[in-house]
Short mmCIF file of C-alpha atoms and ligand atoms in Angstrom, two decimals:
data_model
loop_
_atom_site.label_atom_id
_atom_site.label_comp_id
_atom_site.label_asym_id
_atom_site.label_seq_id
_atom_site.Cartn_x
_atom_site.Cartn_y
_atom_site.Cartn_z
CA MET B 1422 88.41 53.51 -5.17
CA LYS B 1423 90.55 52.71 -2.11
CA LEU B 1424 92.78 55.60 -1.12
CA ILE B 1425 95.28 56.23 1.62
CA LEU B 1426 96.04 59.90 2.53
CA VAL B 1427 99.27 60.28 4.40
CA GLY B 1428 101.23 63.48 5.40
CA PRO B 1429 102.48 65.29 8.47
CA PRO B 1430 100.06 66.71 11.00
CA GLY B 1431 98.27 69.78 9.45
CA SER B 1432 99.24 68.88 5.84
CA GLY B 1433 95.45 68.94 5.07
CA LYS B 1434 94.62 65.20 4.99
CA GLY B 1435 91.23 65.81 6.84
CA THR B 1436 90.44 68.90 4.69
CA GLN B 1437 91.12 67.12 1.42
CA ALA B 1438 89.30 63.98 2.53
CA LYS B 1439 86.14 65.88 3.21
CA MET B 1440 86.16 67.17 -0.41
CA LEU B 1441 86.96 63.66 -1.75
CA ILE B 1442 83.86 62.26 0.09
CA ASP B 1443 81.70 64.81 -1.88
CA LYS B 1444 83.34 64.08 -5.19
CA TYR B 1445 83.60 60.28 -5.06
CA SER B 1446 80.83 59.41 -2.49
CA ILE B 1447 83.06 57.09 -0.53
CA PRO B 1448 83.55 57.28 3.27
CA GLN B 1449 86.49 58.89 5.18
CA ILE B 1450 88.05 56.61 7.74
CA SER B 1451 90.04 58.73 10.19
CA THR B 1452 91.70 56.87 13.04
CA GLY B 1453 92.30 60.25 14.72
CA ASP B 1454 88.63 61.13 14.50
CA ILE B 1455 87.66 57.53 15.78
CA LEU B 1456 90.06 57.94 18.73
CA ARG B 1457 88.80 61.45 19.58
CA GLU B 1458 85.26 60.10 19.58
CA ALA B 1459 86.24 57.29 22.02
CA VAL B 1460 87.96 59.98 24.25
CA LYS B 1461 84.76 62.07 24.25
CA GLU B 1462 82.72 58.99 25.23
CA GLY B 1463 85.11 58.19 28.02
CA SER B 1464 85.41 54.45 26.91
CA PRO B 1465 88.30 52.29 28.03
CA LEU B 1466 89.81 52.65 24.60
CA GLY B 1467 89.37 56.54 24.88
CA LYS B 1468 90.95 56.58 28.38
CA LYS B 1469 94.00 54.58 27.10
CA ALA B 1470 94.41 56.81 23.92
CA LYS B 1471 94.10 60.22 25.53
CA SER B 1472 97.32 60.31 27.46
CA LEU B 1473 99.21 59.08 24.39
CA MET B 1474 97.46 61.56 22.04
CA ASP B 1475 97.97 64.48 24.43
CA LYS B 1476 101.81 63.79 24.34
CA GLY B 1477 101.66 63.56 20.52
CA SER B 1478 102.70 59.82 20.74
CA LEU B 1479 101.10 57.01 18.64
CA VAL B 1480 98.45 54.72 19.98
CA PRO B 1481 99.65 51.05 19.87
CA ASP B 1482 99.58 49.43 16.43
CA GLU B 1483 97.28 46.48 17.47
CA VAL B 1484 94.66 49.01 18.80
CA VAL B 1485 94.32 50.93 15.52
CA VAL B 1486 94.62 47.86 13.31
CA GLY B 1487 91.67 46.29 15.23
CA ILE B 1488 89.68 49.44 14.79
CA ILE B 1489 90.47 49.66 11.06
CA GLU B 1490 89.63 45.73 10.54
CA GLU B 1491 86.20 46.27 12.11
CA ARG B 1492 85.48 49.51 10.16
CA LEU B 1493 86.44 48.13 6.75
CA LYS B 1494 83.78 45.40 7.18
CA LYS B 1495 80.91 47.99 7.28
CA PRO B 1496 78.68 48.11 4.26
CA ASP B 1497 79.45 51.70 3.40
CA CYS B 1498 83.02 50.61 2.52
CA LYS B 1499 81.91 48.24 -0.35
CA GLY B 1500 82.39 51.04 -2.98
CA GLY B 1501 85.76 52.06 -1.71
CA PHE B 1502 87.12 54.28 1.21
CA ILE B 1503 89.64 56.95 2.09
CA LEU B 1504 92.03 56.04 4.90
CA ASP B 1505 93.08 59.26 6.67
CA GLY B 1506 95.91 58.83 9.13
CA PHE B 1507 96.27 55.05 8.75
CA PRO B 1508 98.64 53.36 8.22
CA ARG B 1509 101.06 55.41 10.37
CA THR B 1510 103.80 52.77 10.79
CA VAL B 1511 105.24 50.09 8.58
CA ALA B 1512 103.73 47.43 10.91
CA GLN B 1513 100.33 49.02 10.41
CA ALA B 1514 100.93 48.92 6.64
CA GLU B 1515 101.87 45.23 6.76
CA ALA B 1516 98.88 44.56 8.86
CA LEU B 1517 96.50 46.39 6.40
CA ASP B 1518 97.99 44.31 3.50
CA LYS B 1519 96.86 41.11 5.45
CA ILE B 1520 93.35 42.54 6.06
CA LEU B 1521 92.92 43.56 2.51
CA ASP B 1522 94.14 40.19 1.20
CA LYS B 1523 91.50 38.55 3.22
CA MET B 1524 88.89 40.72 1.72
CA ASN B 1525 90.30 40.41 -1.83
CA LEU B 1526 90.86 44.08 -1.97
CA GLU B 1527 93.84 46.21 -2.96
CA ILE B 1528 94.80 49.87 -2.44
CA ASP B 1529 94.67 52.01 -5.59
CA HIS B 1530 96.76 54.99 -4.53
CA LEU B 1531 98.57 56.45 -1.61
CA LEU B 1532 98.68 60.30 -1.79
CA ASN B 1533 101.57 61.72 0.19
CA ILE B 1534 100.82 65.44 0.88
CA GLU B 1535 104.01 67.29 1.52
CA VAL B 1536 104.12 70.62 3.53
CA ASP B 1537 107.08 72.02 5.37
CA ASP B 1538 107.24 72.17 9.25
CA GLY B 1539 107.07 76.01 9.47
CA GLU B 1540 103.75 76.04 7.54
CA LEU B 1541 102.53 73.17 9.51
CA LEU B 1542 102.93 74.90 12.74
CA LYS B 1543 101.04 77.96 11.52
CA ARG B 1544 98.14 75.73 10.30
CA LEU B 1545 97.85 73.67 13.51
CA THR B 1546 98.15 76.49 15.98
CA GLY B 1547 95.28 78.29 14.06
CA ARG B 1548 93.02 75.25 13.49
CA ARG B 1549 89.46 75.22 14.95
CA THR B 1550 87.03 72.37 14.69
CA CYS B 1551 83.15 72.49 15.16
CA LYS B 1552 82.12 70.57 18.31
CA ASN B 1553 78.89 69.55 16.74
CA CYS B 1554 79.60 68.53 13.01
CA GLY B 1555 83.38 68.24 12.93
CA ARG B 1556 83.86 70.76 10.10
CA GLY B 1557 87.37 72.14 10.24
CA TYR B 1558 88.42 75.89 9.91
CA HIS B 1559 91.49 78.03 10.27
CA ILE B 1560 91.35 81.40 12.02
CA ILE B 1561 93.35 83.10 9.16
CA PHE B 1562 93.27 80.70 6.08
CA ASP B 1563 89.76 79.45 6.35
CA PRO B 1564 87.80 81.46 8.92
CA PRO B 1565 84.14 81.04 9.79
CA ALA B 1566 81.76 83.86 8.80
CA LYS B 1567 81.15 84.62 12.51
CA GLU B 1568 83.99 84.13 15.03
CA ASN B 1569 84.01 80.70 16.76
CA VAL B 1570 80.65 79.74 15.21
CA CYS B 1571 80.39 76.95 12.53
CA ASN B 1572 78.99 78.13 9.12
CA GLU B 1573 77.24 74.82 8.63
CA CYS B 1574 75.38 74.12 11.84
CA ASN B 1575 75.95 77.07 14.22
CA GLY B 1576 77.94 74.72 16.57
CA ASP B 1577 80.73 76.13 18.77
CA LEU B 1578 84.36 75.87 17.60
CA TYR B 1579 87.14 74.42 19.73
CA GLN B 1580 90.91 73.92 19.66
CA ARG B 1581 92.22 70.40 19.77
CA ASP B 1582 94.29 69.52 22.94
CA ASP B 1583 97.23 68.31 20.81
CA ASP B 1584 97.38 71.47 18.80
CA LYS B 1585 99.56 73.23 21.37
CA GLU B 1586 103.17 74.18 20.21
CA ASP B 1587 105.13 71.62 22.18
CA THR B 1588 102.80 68.66 21.25
CA ILE B 1589 102.87 69.73 17.59
CA LYS B 1590 106.59 69.35 17.69
CA SER B 1591 106.39 66.03 19.20
CA ARG B 1592 103.77 64.85 16.57
CA LEU B 1593 106.07 66.21 13.83
CA LYS B 1594 109.07 64.16 15.30
CA VAL B 1595 106.90 61.01 15.41
CA TYR B 1596 105.78 61.61 11.83
CA HIS B 1597 109.32 61.96 10.43
CA ASP B 1598 110.65 58.96 12.43
CA GLN B 1599 107.71 56.55 12.21
CA THR B 1600 105.41 57.42 9.38
CA ALA B 1601 107.62 58.71 6.61
CA PRO B 1602 108.92 55.06 6.13
CA VAL B 1603 105.29 54.21 5.23
CA VAL B 1604 105.63 56.17 2.10
CA ASP B 1605 108.66 54.08 0.94
CA PHE B 1606 106.67 50.96 1.68
CA TYR B 1607 103.99 51.95 -0.94
CA LYS B 1608 106.67 53.40 -3.29
CA LYS B 1609 108.07 50.06 -3.70
CA LYS B 1610 104.56 48.87 -4.69
CA ASN B 1611 104.41 51.86 -7.22
CA LEU B 1612 101.30 53.09 -5.59
CA SER B 1613 102.67 56.39 -3.92
CA ARG B 1614 101.95 59.82 -5.54
CA THR B 1615 103.38 63.00 -4.01
CA ILE B 1616 101.17 66.08 -3.70
CA ASP B 1617 102.45 69.49 -3.03
CA GLY B 1618 100.37 70.55 -0.21
CA LEU B 1619 101.15 74.33 -0.24
CA GLY B 1620 98.70 76.96 -1.67
CA LYS B 1621 95.06 77.35 -1.56
CA ILE B 1622 92.84 74.45 -0.38
CA ASP B 1623 91.14 74.27 -3.81
CA GLU B 1624 94.49 74.29 -5.59
CA VAL B 1625 95.68 71.35 -3.47
CA PHE B 1626 92.42 69.60 -4.29
CA THR B 1627 93.03 70.11 -8.08
CA ARG B 1628 96.41 68.35 -7.59
CA VAL B 1629 94.92 65.53 -5.54
CA THR B 1630 92.22 64.75 -8.10
CA GLY B 1631 94.76 65.16 -10.96
CA ALA B 1632 96.94 62.48 -9.26
CA ILE B 1633 93.89 60.18 -8.87
CA ASN B 1634 92.97 60.59 -12.47
P1 AP5 U 2791 95.10 62.71 13.66
O1 AP5 U 2791 93.82 63.24 13.92
O2 AP5 U 2791 95.22 61.75 12.52
O3 AP5 U 2791 96.08 63.97 13.34
P2 AP5 U 2791 97.27 64.24 12.42
O4 AP5 U 2791 97.78 63.15 11.51
O5 AP5 U 2791 98.23 64.79 13.40
O6 AP5 U 2791 96.73 65.11 11.36
P3 AP5 U 2791 95.82 66.44 11.67
O7 AP5 U 2791 94.35 66.00 11.87
O8 AP5 U 2791 96.49 67.26 12.73
O9 AP5 U 2791 96.00 67.27 10.37
P4 AP5 U 2791 95.49 67.05 8.82
O10 AP5 U 2791 96.49 66.63 7.91
O11 AP5 U 2791 94.17 66.22 8.84
O12 AP5 U 2791 95.11 68.60 8.64
P5 AP5 U 2791 93.75 69.41 8.34
O13 AP5 U 2791 93.06 69.07 7.11
O14 AP5 U 2791 93.06 69.28 9.71
O15 AP5 U 2791 95.83 61.94 14.82
C1 AP5 U 2791 95.78 62.51 16.09
C2 AP5 U 2791 96.42 61.47 17.12
O16 AP5 U 2791 95.65 60.28 17.14
C3 AP5 U 2791 97.93 61.02 16.74
O17 AP5 U 2791 98.89 62.00 17.20
C4 AP5 U 2791 98.03 59.75 17.43
O18 AP5 U 2791 98.18 59.89 18.85
C5 AP5 U 2791 96.56 59.15 17.31
N1 AP5 U 2791 96.49 58.40 15.91
C6 AP5 U 2791 95.70 58.57 14.91
N2 AP5 U 2791 95.80 57.67 13.96
C7 AP5 U 2791 96.70 56.86 14.47
C8 AP5 U 2791 97.35 55.66 13.95
N3 AP5 U 2791 97.10 55.25 12.74
N4 AP5 U 2791 98.25 54.89 14.76
C9 AP5 U 2791 98.57 55.38 15.99
N5 AP5 U 2791 98.08 56.49 16.47
C10 AP5 U 2791 97.19 57.24 15.79
O19 AP5 U 2791 94.35 70.98 8.35
C11 AP5 U 2791 94.97 71.59 9.40
C12 AP5 U 2791 94.63 73.03 9.38
O20 AP5 U 2791 95.20 73.67 8.19
C13 AP5 U 2791 93.13 73.31 9.34
O21 AP5 U 2791 92.89 74.54 10.15
C14 AP5 U 2791 92.85 73.51 7.88
O22 AP5 U 2791 91.73 74.57 7.68
C15 AP5 U 2791 94.08 74.19 7.35
N6 AP5 U 2791 94.51 74.01 5.99
C16 AP5 U 2791 94.31 72.73 5.38
N7 AP5 U 2791 94.83 72.90 4.05
C17 AP5 U 2791 95.23 74.17 4.01
C18 AP5 U 2791 95.93 74.81 2.93
N8 AP5 U 2791 96.06 74.33 1.74
N9 AP5 U 2791 96.34 76.20 3.15
C19 AP5 U 2791 96.07 76.73 4.39
N10 AP5 U 2791 95.41 76.09 5.43
C20 AP5 U 2791 95.05 74.83 5.24
#
């Protein structure tokens, strides 16, 4: 199965993708995670991406398209994949079509997770992530058993640099201006399914798997 998860920052794409990996045994490909890894390594890509990510702006299309093209060639994508946070512009969606055409592949579903801006702000300001294994938490909605310590690996939890209120507002504007049109692109292909992203994480997951089935 080849899936795209789209939705505003904090809508739960990463959270749902992790649960989909367990259910369908296909990899999650998150351009945000790949870029954050490059920032951590201090690679030329990471240095270029950091200032844009810290402002809440998008990294240039050609950079992320190149990342996706390489990643989709890896053997673990043979049985399908979950694209999380890509495509984020219509130009990226068109480039993805060309890449998949060359590989004789097609997207099965785009799941569009909808959450209002007020809830997104609460989710993002309370998000914490494990430095070691990347598991996500929320200080109120999904807290770790021990404050600031990962349940899975005892790693320290951190707050993302772009989860500050001003940057979140810029990211939401970028989403509404540049990413929302991607949903229309897939609606025209009859591949878009809308998911209500409000409610408990498990309830949203039931809606996600219901839409896939
Ligand atoms: P990226 O990492 O993709 O960030 P994003 O799209 O802004 O999404 P988030 O990771 O913030 O949120 P999410 O929807 O995954 O929510 P999560 O599950 O964590 O991108 C970061 C940056 O990289 C971009 O700004 C851009 O600069 C660059 N970039 C990335 N891809 C790019 C591309 N294709 N093109 C150009 N630039 C690109 O959940 C959030 C919180 O809510 C967590 O704490 C979670 O526990 C909690 N939560 C989840 N679900 C629920 C629920 N149902 N109820 C209550 N709490 C919940």
